[in-house]
mmCIF file with all atom_site columns, C-alpha atoms and ligand atoms in Angstrom:
data_model
loop_
_atom_site.group_PDB
_atom_site.id
_atom_site.type_symbol
_atom_site.label_atom_id
_atom_site.label_alt_id
_atom_site.label_comp_id
_atom_site.label_asym_id
_atom_site.label_entity_id
_atom_site.label_seq_id
_atom_site.pdbx_PDB_ins_code
_atom_site.Cartn_x
_atom_site.Cartn_y
_atom_site.Cartn_z
_atom_site.occupancy
_atom_site.B_iso_or_equiv
_atom_site.pdbx_formal_charge
_atom_site.auth_seq_id
_atom_site.auth_comp_id
_atom_site.auth_asym_id
_atom_site.auth_atom_id
_atom_site.pdbx_PDB_model_num
ATOM   1   C  CA  . MET S 1 1   ? -112.678 -170.092 38.223 1.00 0.00 ? 1   MET S CA  1
ATOM   2   C  CA  . ASP S 1 2   ? -114.666 -172.721 40.172 1.00 0.00 ? 2   ASP S CA  1
ATOM   3   C  CA  . LYS S 1 3   ? -114.716 -172.535 43.939 1.00 0.00 ? 3   LYS S CA  1
ATOM   4   C  CA  . PRO S 1 4   ? -113.143 -175.510 45.725 1.00 0.00 ? 4   PRO S CA  1
ATOM   5   C  CA  . CYS S 1 5   ? -115.617 -178.006 47.111 1.00 0.00 ? 5   CYS S CA  1
ATOM   6   C  CA  . SER S 1 6   ? -115.722 -176.689 50.673 1.00 0.00 ? 6   SER S CA  1
ATOM   7   C  CA  . SER S 1 7   ? -119.426 -176.379 51.444 1.00 0.00 ? 7   SER S CA  1
ATOM   8   C  CA  . PHE S 1 8   ? -120.922 -179.179 53.551 1.00 0.00 ? 8   PHE S CA  1
ATOM   9   C  CA  . PRO S 1 9   ? -123.359 -180.542 50.884 1.00 0.00 ? 9   PRO S CA  1
ATOM   10  C  CA  . CYS S 1 10  ? -120.658 -180.498 48.246 1.00 0.00 ? 10  CYS S CA  1
ATOM   11  C  CA  . PHE S 1 11  ? -118.134 -182.205 50.525 1.00 0.00 ? 11  PHE S CA  1
ATOM   12  C  CA  . SER S 1 12  ? -120.696 -184.825 51.607 1.00 0.00 ? 12  SER S CA  1
ATOM   13  C  CA  . LEU S 1 13  ? -121.523 -185.593 48.006 1.00 0.00 ? 13  LEU S CA  1
ATOM   14  C  CA  . SER S 1 14  ? -117.841 -186.062 47.112 1.00 0.00 ? 14  SER S CA  1
ATOM   15  C  CA  . LEU S 1 15  ? -117.322 -188.299 50.127 1.00 0.00 ? 15  LEU S CA  1
ATOM   16  C  CA  . PHE S 1 16  ? -120.407 -190.323 49.264 1.00 0.00 ? 16  PHE S CA  1
ATOM   17  C  CA  . LEU S 1 17  ? -119.319 -190.715 45.645 1.00 0.00 ? 17  LEU S CA  1
ATOM   18  C  CA  . SER S 1 18  ? -115.827 -191.843 46.584 1.00 0.00 ? 18  SER S CA  1
ATOM   19  C  CA  . LEU S 1 19  ? -117.187 -194.325 49.137 1.00 0.00 ? 19  LEU S CA  1
ATOM   20  C  CA  . PHE S 1 20  ? -119.728 -195.518 46.581 1.00 0.00 ? 20  PHE S CA  1
ATOM   21  C  CA  . THR S 1 21  ? -117.011 -196.069 44.003 1.00 0.00 ? 21  THR S CA  1
ATOM   22  C  CA  . THR S 1 22  ? -114.839 -198.006 46.414 1.00 0.00 ? 22  THR S CA  1
ATOM   23  C  CA  . THR S 1 23  ? -117.570 -200.170 47.871 1.00 0.00 ? 23  THR S CA  1
ATOM   24  C  CA  . VAL S 1 24  ? -119.730 -200.808 44.832 1.00 0.00 ? 24  VAL S CA  1
ATOM   25  C  CA  . LEU S 1 25  ? -117.415 -200.848 41.840 1.00 0.00 ? 25  LEU S CA  1
ATOM   26  C  CA  . ALA S 1 26  ? -114.579 -202.816 43.447 1.00 0.00 ? 26  ALA S CA  1
ATOM   27  C  CA  . ALA S 1 27  ? -114.613 -206.609 43.452 1.00 0.00 ? 27  ALA S CA  1
ATOM   28  C  CA  . ASP S 1 28  ? -111.986 -208.087 45.791 1.00 0.00 ? 28  ASP S CA  1
ATOM   29  C  CA  . PRO S 1 29  ? -110.284 -205.432 47.976 1.00 0.00 ? 29  PRO S CA  1
ATOM   30  C  CA  . ASP S 1 30  ? -107.175 -203.766 46.598 1.00 0.00 ? 30  ASP S CA  1
ATOM   31  C  CA  . LEU S 1 31  ? -103.771 -205.048 47.729 1.00 0.00 ? 31  LEU S CA  1
ATOM   32  C  CA  . LEU S 1 32  ? -101.588 -203.144 50.200 1.00 0.00 ? 32  LEU S CA  1
ATOM   33  C  CA  . GLN S 1 33  ? -98.221  -204.753 49.374 1.00 0.00 ? 33  GLN S CA  1
ATOM   34  C  CA  . ASP S 1 34  ? -96.492  -206.488 46.453 1.00 0.00 ? 34  ASP S CA  1
ATOM   35  C  CA  . VAL S 1 35  ? -97.444  -209.977 47.526 1.00 0.00 ? 35  VAL S CA  1
ATOM   36  C  CA  . CYS S 1 36  ? -99.278  -211.643 50.385 1.00 0.00 ? 36  CYS S CA  1
ATOM   37  C  CA  . VAL S 1 37  ? -98.968  -215.357 49.750 1.00 0.00 ? 37  VAL S CA  1
ATOM   38  C  CA  . ALA S 1 38  ? -101.782 -217.158 51.567 1.00 0.00 ? 38  ALA S CA  1
ATOM   39  C  CA  . ASP S 1 39  ? -100.922 -219.139 54.658 1.00 0.00 ? 39  ASP S CA  1
ATOM   40  C  CA  . LEU S 1 40  ? -103.660 -221.711 54.072 1.00 0.00 ? 40  LEU S CA  1
ATOM   41  C  CA  . ASN S 1 41  ? -102.874 -223.497 57.358 1.00 0.00 ? 41  ASN S CA  1
ATOM   42  C  CA  . SER S 1 42  ? -103.176 -220.461 59.612 1.00 0.00 ? 42  SER S CA  1
ATOM   43  C  CA  . ASN S 1 43  ? -105.904 -220.432 62.254 1.00 0.00 ? 43  ASN S CA  1
ATOM   44  C  CA  . LEU S 1 44  ? -106.228 -216.648 61.992 1.00 0.00 ? 44  LEU S CA  1
ATOM   45  C  CA  . LYS S 1 45  ? -109.551 -215.488 60.564 1.00 0.00 ? 45  LYS S CA  1
ATOM   46  C  CA  . VAL S 1 46  ? -109.187 -212.491 58.259 1.00 0.00 ? 46  VAL S CA  1
ATOM   47  C  CA  . ASN S 1 47  ? -110.794 -211.300 55.033 1.00 0.00 ? 47  ASN S CA  1
ATOM   48  C  CA  . GLY S 1 48  ? -108.861 -213.586 52.668 1.00 0.00 ? 48  GLY S CA  1
ATOM   49  C  CA  . PHE S 1 49  ? -105.825 -215.333 54.193 1.00 0.00 ? 49  PHE S CA  1
ATOM   50  C  CA  . PRO S 1 50  ? -102.910 -214.115 56.339 1.00 0.00 ? 50  PRO S CA  1
ATOM   51  C  CA  . CYS S 1 51  ? -99.573  -213.735 54.533 1.00 0.00 ? 51  CYS S CA  1
ATOM   52  C  CA  . LYS S 1 52  ? -96.917  -216.386 55.099 1.00 0.00 ? 52  LYS S CA  1
ATOM   53  C  CA  . ALA S 1 53  ? -93.276  -215.472 55.625 1.00 0.00 ? 53  ALA S CA  1
ATOM   54  C  CA  . ASP S 1 54  ? -91.292  -217.866 53.451 1.00 0.00 ? 54  ASP S CA  1
ATOM   55  C  CA  . ILE S 1 55  ? -92.411  -217.902 49.845 1.00 0.00 ? 55  ILE S CA  1
ATOM   56  C  CA  . THR S 1 56  ? -91.109  -219.403 46.603 1.00 0.00 ? 56  THR S CA  1
ATOM   57  C  CA  . ALA S 1 57  ? -91.989  -219.324 42.906 1.00 0.00 ? 57  ALA S CA  1
ATOM   58  C  CA  . ASP S 1 58  ? -94.064  -222.466 43.472 1.00 0.00 ? 58  ASP S CA  1
ATOM   59  C  CA  . ASP S 1 59  ? -96.534  -220.394 45.495 1.00 0.00 ? 59  ASP S CA  1
ATOM   60  C  CA  . PHE S 1 60  ? -97.423  -218.699 42.186 1.00 0.00 ? 60  PHE S CA  1
ATOM   61  C  CA  . PHE S 1 61  ? -97.495  -221.887 40.102 1.00 0.00 ? 61  PHE S CA  1
ATOM   62  C  CA  . PHE S 1 62  ? -100.164 -224.497 39.277 1.00 0.00 ? 62  PHE S CA  1
ATOM   63  C  CA  . LYS S 1 63  ? -100.174 -227.180 36.610 1.00 0.00 ? 63  LYS S CA  1
ATOM   64  C  CA  . GLY S 1 64  ? -103.642 -228.550 37.401 1.00 0.00 ? 64  GLY S CA  1
ATOM   65  C  CA  . LEU S 1 65  ? -105.337 -227.025 34.349 1.00 0.00 ? 65  LEU S CA  1
ATOM   66  C  CA  . ALA S 1 66  ? -103.016 -228.685 31.837 1.00 0.00 ? 66  ALA S CA  1
ATOM   67  C  CA  . ASN S 1 67  ? -105.129 -231.797 31.351 1.00 0.00 ? 67  ASN S CA  1
ATOM   68  C  CA  . PRO S 1 68  ? -108.876 -232.425 31.084 1.00 0.00 ? 68  PRO S CA  1
ATOM   69  C  CA  . GLY S 1 69  ? -110.710 -233.258 34.322 1.00 0.00 ? 69  GLY S CA  1
ATOM   70  C  CA  . ALA S 1 70  ? -112.799 -236.437 34.604 1.00 0.00 ? 70  ALA S CA  1
ATOM   71  C  CA  . THR S 1 71  ? -116.287 -235.724 33.263 1.00 0.00 ? 71  THR S CA  1
ATOM   72  C  CA  . ASN S 1 72  ? -117.963 -238.949 34.453 1.00 0.00 ? 72  ASN S CA  1
ATOM   73  C  CA  . THR S 1 73  ? -120.084 -236.975 36.955 1.00 0.00 ? 73  THR S CA  1
ATOM   74  C  CA  . SER S 1 74  ? -123.877 -236.863 37.267 1.00 0.00 ? 74  SER S CA  1
ATOM   75  C  CA  . MET S 1 75  ? -123.920 -233.652 35.173 1.00 0.00 ? 75  MET S CA  1
ATOM   76  C  CA  . GLY S 1 76  ? -121.246 -234.748 32.690 1.00 0.00 ? 76  GLY S CA  1
ATOM   77  C  CA  . SER S 1 77  ? -119.003 -231.812 33.550 1.00 0.00 ? 77  SER S CA  1
ATOM   78  C  CA  . VAL S 1 78  ? -116.216 -230.978 35.971 1.00 0.00 ? 78  VAL S CA  1
ATOM   79  C  CA  . VAL S 1 79  ? -114.805 -227.667 37.188 1.00 0.00 ? 79  VAL S CA  1
ATOM   80  C  CA  . THR S 1 80  ? -111.127 -227.536 38.162 1.00 0.00 ? 80  THR S CA  1
ATOM   81  C  CA  . GLY S 1 81  ? -110.413 -224.376 40.137 1.00 0.00 ? 81  GLY S CA  1
ATOM   82  C  CA  . ALA S 1 82  ? -107.131 -222.477 39.973 1.00 0.00 ? 82  ALA S CA  1
ATOM   83  C  CA  . ASN S 1 83  ? -107.972 -220.109 42.810 1.00 0.00 ? 83  ASN S CA  1
ATOM   84  C  CA  . VAL S 1 84  ? -106.228 -219.048 46.028 1.00 0.00 ? 84  VAL S CA  1
ATOM   85  C  CA  . GLU S 1 85  ? -106.858 -222.485 47.527 1.00 0.00 ? 85  GLU S CA  1
ATOM   86  C  CA  . LYS S 1 86  ? -104.624 -224.011 44.822 1.00 0.00 ? 86  LYS S CA  1
ATOM   87  C  CA  . ILE S 1 87  ? -102.327 -221.030 44.146 1.00 0.00 ? 87  ILE S CA  1
ATOM   88  C  CA  . PRO S 1 88  ? -101.564 -219.322 47.494 1.00 0.00 ? 88  PRO S CA  1
ATOM   89  C  CA  . GLY S 1 89  ? -99.809  -216.467 45.642 1.00 0.00 ? 89  GLY S CA  1
ATOM   90  C  CA  . LEU S 1 90  ? -103.213 -215.275 44.365 1.00 0.00 ? 90  LEU S CA  1
ATOM   91  C  CA  . ASN S 1 91  ? -104.129 -214.048 47.851 1.00 0.00 ? 91  ASN S CA  1
ATOM   92  C  CA  . THR S 1 92  ? -105.097 -210.320 47.678 1.00 0.00 ? 92  THR S CA  1
ATOM   93  C  CA  . LEU S 1 93  ? -104.605 -210.171 43.880 1.00 0.00 ? 93  LEU S CA  1
ATOM   94  C  CA  . GLY S 1 94  ? -108.325 -210.304 42.997 1.00 0.00 ? 94  GLY S CA  1
ATOM   95  C  CA  . VAL S 1 95  ? -108.096 -212.760 40.099 1.00 0.00 ? 95  VAL S CA  1
ATOM   96  C  CA  . SER S 1 96  ? -108.298 -216.512 39.469 1.00 0.00 ? 96  SER S CA  1
ATOM   97  C  CA  . LEU S 1 97  ? -108.933 -219.097 36.763 1.00 0.00 ? 97  LEU S CA  1
ATOM   98  C  CA  . ALA S 1 98  ? -110.754 -222.390 36.334 1.00 0.00 ? 98  ALA S CA  1
ATOM   99  C  CA  . ARG S 1 99  ? -110.924 -225.044 33.655 1.00 0.00 ? 99  ARG S CA  1
ATOM   100 C  CA  . ILE S 1 100 ? -114.275 -226.645 32.877 1.00 0.00 ? 100 ILE S CA  1
ATOM   101 C  CA  . ASP S 1 101 ? -114.540 -229.895 30.928 1.00 0.00 ? 101 ASP S CA  1
ATOM   102 C  CA  . TYR S 1 102 ? -117.778 -231.223 29.440 1.00 0.00 ? 102 TYR S CA  1
ATOM   103 C  CA  . ALA S 1 103 ? -118.628 -234.685 28.097 1.00 0.00 ? 103 ALA S CA  1
ATOM   104 C  CA  . PRO S 1 104 ? -120.901 -234.729 25.033 1.00 0.00 ? 104 PRO S CA  1
ATOM   105 C  CA  . ASP S 1 105 ? -124.328 -233.604 26.392 1.00 0.00 ? 105 ASP S CA  1
ATOM   106 C  CA  . GLY S 1 106 ? -122.589 -232.476 29.620 1.00 0.00 ? 106 GLY S CA  1
ATOM   107 C  CA  . LEU S 1 107 ? -123.988 -229.552 31.600 1.00 0.00 ? 107 LEU S CA  1
ATOM   108 C  CA  . ASN S 1 108 ? -122.429 -227.091 34.011 1.00 0.00 ? 108 ASN S CA  1
ATOM   109 C  CA  . PRO S 1 109 ? -125.764 -226.548 35.769 1.00 0.00 ? 109 PRO S CA  1
ATOM   110 C  CA  . PRO S 1 110 ? -127.249 -223.127 36.628 1.00 0.00 ? 110 PRO S CA  1
ATOM   111 C  CA  . HIS S 1 111 ? -125.156 -221.442 39.334 1.00 0.00 ? 111 HIS S CA  1
ATOM   112 C  CA  . THR S 1 112 ? -123.875 -218.063 40.503 1.00 0.00 ? 112 THR S CA  1
ATOM   113 C  CA  . HIS S 1 113 ? -120.565 -216.629 41.715 1.00 0.00 ? 113 HIS S CA  1
ATOM   114 C  CA  . PRO S 1 114 ? -121.294 -214.149 44.515 1.00 0.00 ? 114 PRO S CA  1
ATOM   115 C  CA  . ARG S 1 115 ? -117.861 -212.501 44.310 1.00 0.00 ? 115 ARG S CA  1
ATOM   116 C  CA  . ALA S 1 116 ? -116.932 -212.386 40.608 1.00 0.00 ? 116 ALA S CA  1
ATOM   117 C  CA  . THR S 1 117 ? -117.739 -211.753 36.995 1.00 0.00 ? 117 THR S CA  1
ATOM   118 C  CA  . GLU S 1 118 ? -116.655 -214.715 34.829 1.00 0.00 ? 118 GLU S CA  1
ATOM   119 C  CA  . VAL S 1 119 ? -115.192 -214.641 31.302 1.00 0.00 ? 119 VAL S CA  1
ATOM   120 C  CA  . ILE S 1 120 ? -114.839 -217.947 29.460 1.00 0.00 ? 120 ILE S CA  1
ATOM   121 C  CA  . PHE S 1 121 ? -112.620 -218.805 26.492 1.00 0.00 ? 121 PHE S CA  1
ATOM   122 C  CA  . VAL S 1 122 ? -113.478 -221.983 24.574 1.00 0.00 ? 122 VAL S CA  1
ATOM   123 C  CA  . LEU S 1 123 ? -110.489 -224.338 24.229 1.00 0.00 ? 123 LEU S CA  1
ATOM   124 C  CA  . GLU S 1 124 ? -112.349 -227.110 22.406 1.00 0.00 ? 124 GLU S CA  1
ATOM   125 C  CA  . GLY S 1 125 ? -115.874 -227.964 21.287 1.00 0.00 ? 125 GLY S CA  1
ATOM   126 C  CA  . GLU S 1 126 ? -119.193 -226.150 21.064 1.00 0.00 ? 126 GLU S CA  1
ATOM   127 C  CA  . LEU S 1 127 ? -121.344 -224.899 23.924 1.00 0.00 ? 127 LEU S CA  1
ATOM   128 C  CA  . LYS S 1 128 ? -124.723 -223.314 24.465 1.00 0.00 ? 128 LYS S CA  1
ATOM   129 C  CA  . VAL S 1 129 ? -124.167 -220.745 27.194 1.00 0.00 ? 129 VAL S CA  1
ATOM   130 C  CA  . GLY S 1 130 ? -126.401 -218.232 28.897 1.00 0.00 ? 130 GLY S CA  1
ATOM   131 C  CA  . PHE S 1 131 ? -127.153 -216.032 31.879 1.00 0.00 ? 131 PHE S CA  1
ATOM   132 C  CA  . ILE S 1 132 ? -130.387 -214.698 33.336 1.00 0.00 ? 132 ILE S CA  1
ATOM   133 C  CA  . THR S 1 133 ? -130.771 -211.155 34.636 1.00 0.00 ? 133 THR S CA  1
ATOM   134 C  CA  . THR S 1 134 ? -132.624 -210.141 37.797 1.00 0.00 ? 134 THR S CA  1
ATOM   135 C  CA  . SER S 1 135 ? -135.508 -209.210 35.450 1.00 0.00 ? 135 SER S CA  1
ATOM   136 C  CA  . ASN S 1 136 ? -135.591 -212.871 34.366 1.00 0.00 ? 136 ASN S CA  1
ATOM   137 C  CA  . LYS S 1 137 ? -134.389 -212.163 30.854 1.00 0.00 ? 137 LYS S CA  1
ATOM   138 C  CA  . LEU S 1 138 ? -132.255 -214.917 29.336 1.00 0.00 ? 138 LEU S CA  1
ATOM   139 C  CA  . PHE S 1 139 ? -129.215 -214.011 27.222 1.00 0.00 ? 139 PHE S CA  1
ATOM   140 C  CA  . THR S 1 140 ? -127.977 -217.095 25.388 1.00 0.00 ? 140 THR S CA  1
ATOM   141 C  CA  . LYS S 1 141 ? -125.556 -217.925 22.589 1.00 0.00 ? 141 LYS S CA  1
ATOM   142 C  CA  . ASN S 1 142 ? -123.844 -220.861 20.905 1.00 0.00 ? 142 ASN S CA  1
ATOM   143 C  CA  . ILE S 1 143 ? -120.095 -220.475 21.136 1.00 0.00 ? 143 ILE S CA  1
ATOM   144 C  CA  . THR S 1 144 ? -117.203 -222.458 19.712 1.00 0.00 ? 144 THR S CA  1
ATOM   145 C  CA  . LYS S 1 145 ? -113.414 -222.867 19.903 1.00 0.00 ? 145 LYS S CA  1
ATOM   146 C  CA  . GLY S 1 146 ? -111.575 -219.573 20.359 1.00 0.00 ? 146 GLY S CA  1
ATOM   147 C  CA  . GLU S 1 147 ? -114.697 -217.607 21.292 1.00 0.00 ? 147 GLU S CA  1
ATOM   148 C  CA  . VAL S 1 148 ? -115.365 -215.711 24.512 1.00 0.00 ? 148 VAL S CA  1
ATOM   149 C  CA  . PHE S 1 149 ? -118.501 -215.144 26.599 1.00 0.00 ? 149 PHE S CA  1
ATOM   150 C  CA  . VAL S 1 150 ? -119.105 -213.110 29.767 1.00 0.00 ? 150 VAL S CA  1
ATOM   151 C  CA  . PHE S 1 151 ? -121.265 -213.967 32.788 1.00 0.00 ? 151 PHE S CA  1
ATOM   152 C  CA  . PRO S 1 152 ? -121.848 -210.832 34.875 1.00 0.00 ? 152 PRO S CA  1
ATOM   153 C  CA  . ARG S 1 153 ? -121.151 -211.036 38.602 1.00 0.00 ? 153 ARG S CA  1
ATOM   154 C  CA  . GLY S 1 154 ? -123.863 -212.673 40.694 1.00 0.00 ? 154 GLY S CA  1
ATOM   155 C  CA  . LEU S 1 155 ? -126.156 -213.647 37.816 1.00 0.00 ? 155 LEU S CA  1
ATOM   156 C  CA  . VAL S 1 156 ? -127.368 -217.243 37.311 1.00 0.00 ? 156 VAL S CA  1
ATOM   157 C  CA  . HIS S 1 157 ? -125.638 -218.860 34.331 1.00 0.00 ? 157 HIS S CA  1
ATOM   158 C  CA  . PHE S 1 158 ? -124.898 -222.225 32.676 1.00 0.00 ? 158 PHE S CA  1
ATOM   159 C  CA  . GLN S 1 159 ? -122.977 -223.966 29.884 1.00 0.00 ? 159 GLN S CA  1
ATOM   160 C  CA  . LYS S 1 160 ? -124.244 -226.996 27.961 1.00 0.00 ? 160 LYS S CA  1
ATOM   161 C  CA  . ASN S 1 161 ? -122.257 -229.130 25.530 1.00 0.00 ? 161 ASN S CA  1
ATOM   162 C  CA  . ASN S 1 162 ? -124.620 -229.746 22.639 1.00 0.00 ? 162 ASN S CA  1
ATOM   163 C  CA  . GLY S 1 163 ? -121.846 -231.124 20.448 1.00 0.00 ? 163 GLY S CA  1
ATOM   164 C  CA  . ALA S 1 164 ? -120.918 -234.758 19.827 1.00 0.00 ? 164 ALA S CA  1
ATOM   165 C  CA  . GLU S 1 165 ? -117.343 -234.195 21.058 1.00 0.00 ? 165 GLU S CA  1
ATOM   166 C  CA  . PRO S 1 166 ? -115.963 -233.258 24.492 1.00 0.00 ? 166 PRO S CA  1
ATOM   167 C  CA  . ALA S 1 167 ? -115.680 -229.519 25.150 1.00 0.00 ? 167 ALA S CA  1
ATOM   168 C  CA  . ALA S 1 168 ? -113.459 -227.428 27.429 1.00 0.00 ? 168 ALA S CA  1
ATOM   169 C  CA  . VAL S 1 169 ? -113.146 -223.792 28.499 1.00 0.00 ? 169 VAL S CA  1
ATOM   170 C  CA  . ILE S 1 170 ? -110.816 -221.656 30.561 1.00 0.00 ? 170 ILE S CA  1
ATOM   171 C  CA  . ALA S 1 171 ? -112.719 -219.342 32.902 1.00 0.00 ? 171 ALA S CA  1
ATOM   172 C  CA  . ALA S 1 172 ? -111.275 -216.133 34.363 1.00 0.00 ? 172 ALA S CA  1
ATOM   173 C  CA  . PHE S 1 173 ? -112.680 -214.428 37.477 1.00 0.00 ? 173 PHE S CA  1
ATOM   174 C  CA  . ASN S 1 174 ? -112.062 -211.045 39.118 1.00 0.00 ? 174 ASN S CA  1
ATOM   175 C  CA  . SER S 1 175 ? -111.813 -212.642 42.547 1.00 0.00 ? 175 SER S CA  1
ATOM   176 C  CA  . GLN S 1 176 ? -109.197 -214.838 44.198 1.00 0.00 ? 176 GLN S CA  1
ATOM   177 C  CA  . LEU S 1 177 ? -112.068 -217.078 45.334 1.00 0.00 ? 177 LEU S CA  1
ATOM   178 C  CA  . PRO S 1 178 ? -115.271 -216.380 43.374 1.00 0.00 ? 178 PRO S CA  1
ATOM   179 C  CA  . GLY S 1 179 ? -117.449 -218.869 45.279 1.00 0.00 ? 179 GLY S CA  1
ATOM   180 C  CA  . THR S 1 180 ? -120.054 -220.997 43.516 1.00 0.00 ? 180 THR S CA  1
ATOM   181 C  CA  . GLN S 1 181 ? -123.672 -221.578 44.456 1.00 0.00 ? 181 GLN S CA  1
ATOM   182 C  CA  . SER S 1 182 ? -125.241 -224.251 42.284 1.00 0.00 ? 182 SER S CA  1
ATOM   183 C  CA  . ILE S 1 183 ? -128.995 -223.702 42.336 1.00 0.00 ? 183 ILE S CA  1
ATOM   184 C  CA  . GLY S 1 184 ? -130.081 -227.368 42.400 1.00 0.00 ? 184 GLY S CA  1
ATOM   185 C  CA  . THR S 1 185 ? -127.546 -228.475 45.000 1.00 0.00 ? 185 THR S CA  1
ATOM   186 C  CA  . THR S 1 186 ? -128.062 -225.378 47.154 1.00 0.00 ? 186 THR S CA  1
ATOM   187 C  CA  . LEU S 1 187 ? -131.808 -225.860 47.426 1.00 0.00 ? 187 LEU S CA  1
ATOM   188 C  CA  . PHE S 1 188 ? -132.173 -229.645 47.229 1.00 0.00 ? 188 PHE S CA  1
ATOM   189 C  CA  . GLY S 1 189 ? -128.856 -230.869 48.654 1.00 0.00 ? 189 GLY S CA  1
ATOM   190 C  CA  . ALA S 1 190 ? -128.387 -228.506 51.615 1.00 0.00 ? 190 ALA S CA  1
ATOM   191 C  CA  . SER S 1 191 ? -127.467 -229.889 55.019 1.00 0.00 ? 191 SER S CA  1
ATOM   192 C  CA  . PRO S 1 192 ? -129.548 -229.704 57.143 1.00 0.00 ? 192 PRO S CA  1
ATOM   193 C  CA  . GLU S 1 193 ? -132.260 -230.004 54.480 1.00 0.00 ? 193 GLU S CA  1
ATOM   194 C  CA  . VAL S 1 194 ? -134.326 -227.027 53.371 1.00 0.00 ? 194 VAL S CA  1
ATOM   195 C  CA  . PRO S 1 195 ? -137.807 -227.960 54.719 1.00 0.00 ? 195 PRO S CA  1
ATOM   196 C  CA  . ASP S 1 196 ? -140.205 -229.551 52.202 1.00 0.00 ? 196 ASP S CA  1
ATOM   197 C  CA  . SER S 1 197 ? -142.801 -226.920 53.172 1.00 0.00 ? 197 SER S CA  1
ATOM   198 C  CA  . VAL S 1 198 ? -140.486 -224.209 51.806 1.00 0.00 ? 198 VAL S CA  1
ATOM   199 C  CA  . LEU S 1 199 ? -139.687 -226.026 48.572 1.00 0.00 ? 199 LEU S CA  1
ATOM   200 C  CA  . THR S 1 200 ? -143.232 -227.246 47.790 1.00 0.00 ? 200 THR S CA  1
ATOM   201 C  CA  . LYS S 1 201 ? -144.529 -223.686 48.052 1.00 0.00 ? 201 LYS S CA  1
ATOM   202 C  CA  . ALA S 1 202 ? -141.532 -222.109 46.271 1.00 0.00 ? 202 ALA S CA  1
ATOM   203 C  CA  . PHE S 1 203 ? -141.791 -224.487 43.312 1.00 0.00 ? 203 PHE S CA  1
ATOM   204 C  CA  . GLN S 1 204 ? -145.576 -224.979 43.425 1.00 0.00 ? 204 GLN S CA  1
ATOM   205 C  CA  . VAL S 1 205 ? -145.330 -228.778 43.520 1.00 0.00 ? 205 VAL S CA  1
ATOM   206 C  CA  . GLY S 1 206 ? -146.066 -231.586 46.021 1.00 0.00 ? 206 GLY S CA  1
ATOM   207 C  CA  . THR S 1 207 ? -143.861 -233.220 48.652 1.00 0.00 ? 207 THR S CA  1
ATOM   208 C  CA  . LYS S 1 208 ? -143.383 -236.271 46.422 1.00 0.00 ? 208 LYS S CA  1
ATOM   209 C  CA  . GLU S 1 209 ? -141.764 -234.202 43.672 1.00 0.00 ? 209 GLU S CA  1
ATOM   210 C  CA  . VAL S 1 210 ? -139.584 -232.314 46.146 1.00 0.00 ? 210 VAL S CA  1
ATOM   211 C  CA  . ASP S 1 211 ? -138.409 -235.517 47.834 1.00 0.00 ? 211 ASP S CA  1
ATOM   212 C  CA  . LYS S 1 212 ? -137.617 -237.062 44.465 1.00 0.00 ? 212 LYS S CA  1
ATOM   213 C  CA  . ILE S 1 213 ? -135.391 -234.132 43.534 1.00 0.00 ? 213 ILE S CA  1
ATOM   214 C  CA  . LYS S 1 214 ? -133.816 -234.116 47.016 1.00 0.00 ? 214 LYS S CA  1
ATOM   215 C  CA  . SER S 1 215 ? -132.886 -237.789 46.598 1.00 0.00 ? 215 SER S CA  1
ATOM   216 C  CA  . ARG S 1 216 ? -130.926 -236.896 43.448 1.00 0.00 ? 216 ARG S CA  1
ATOM   217 C  CA  . PHE S 1 217 ? -128.942 -234.188 45.231 1.00 0.00 ? 217 PHE S CA  1
ATOM   218 C  CA  . ALA S 1 218 ? -128.481 -235.959 48.572 1.00 0.00 ? 218 ALA S CA  1
ATOM   219 C  CA  . PRO S 1 219 ? -124.839 -236.044 49.664 1.00 0.00 ? 219 PRO S CA  1
ATOM   220 C  CA  . LYS S 1 220 ? -123.433 -239.462 48.707 1.00 0.00 ? 220 LYS S CA  1
ATOM   221 C  CA  . LYS S 1 221 ? -123.418 -241.863 51.685 1.00 0.00 ? 221 LYS S CA  1
ATOM   222 C  CA  . ILE S 1 222 ? -120.162 -243.772 52.059 1.00 0.00 ? 222 ILE S CA  1
HETATM 223 MN MN1 . MN  H 2 .   ? -119.662 -219.972 36.404 1.00 0.00 ? 1   MN  H MN1 1
#
């Protein structure tokens, strides 16, 4: 019969492994009660949102994905989130959805979600999709209605409508608020601006090229 794990090295290893599992394999933290509907107006700062006292079925309801979003954007695509900011009942549950609509030739430009893996299901149309690993290897595929594709957590990915018709997907995330960093906007539309000296060296181009791209991503002046 095996001895119980009582020696110091054995105990330390078990502790390390359990901590490793909790901190590395988990996405959003696990919940500690049945529900914790987000109080989006609270001034308290916590990881996620504080729970509000009076809740109804509407806190778990959202109809905003029923219809296509307007795709007359500079990229020809629009993302409609169904995350904790729209559905307060998602607070602490570690999941959310989005709907993405694409005009013909529309692009959901390269971006990452720091807090979630994404799985998309094609509602309509045809898309070229892909993600790039940290070894700079591109995995890409053409997908069509009814098909599914996965974008692993944190990796840069995109979807492009190469079809002649509009396209749409439902995206699922293992986070109540996956967060999105769009590469172009992050680097060329940040406020305050990322210095030209950083971008010219990073992209191996001149100030003129950098300023041209910055002008395309500049926040719209009202
Ligand atoms: Mn995405």
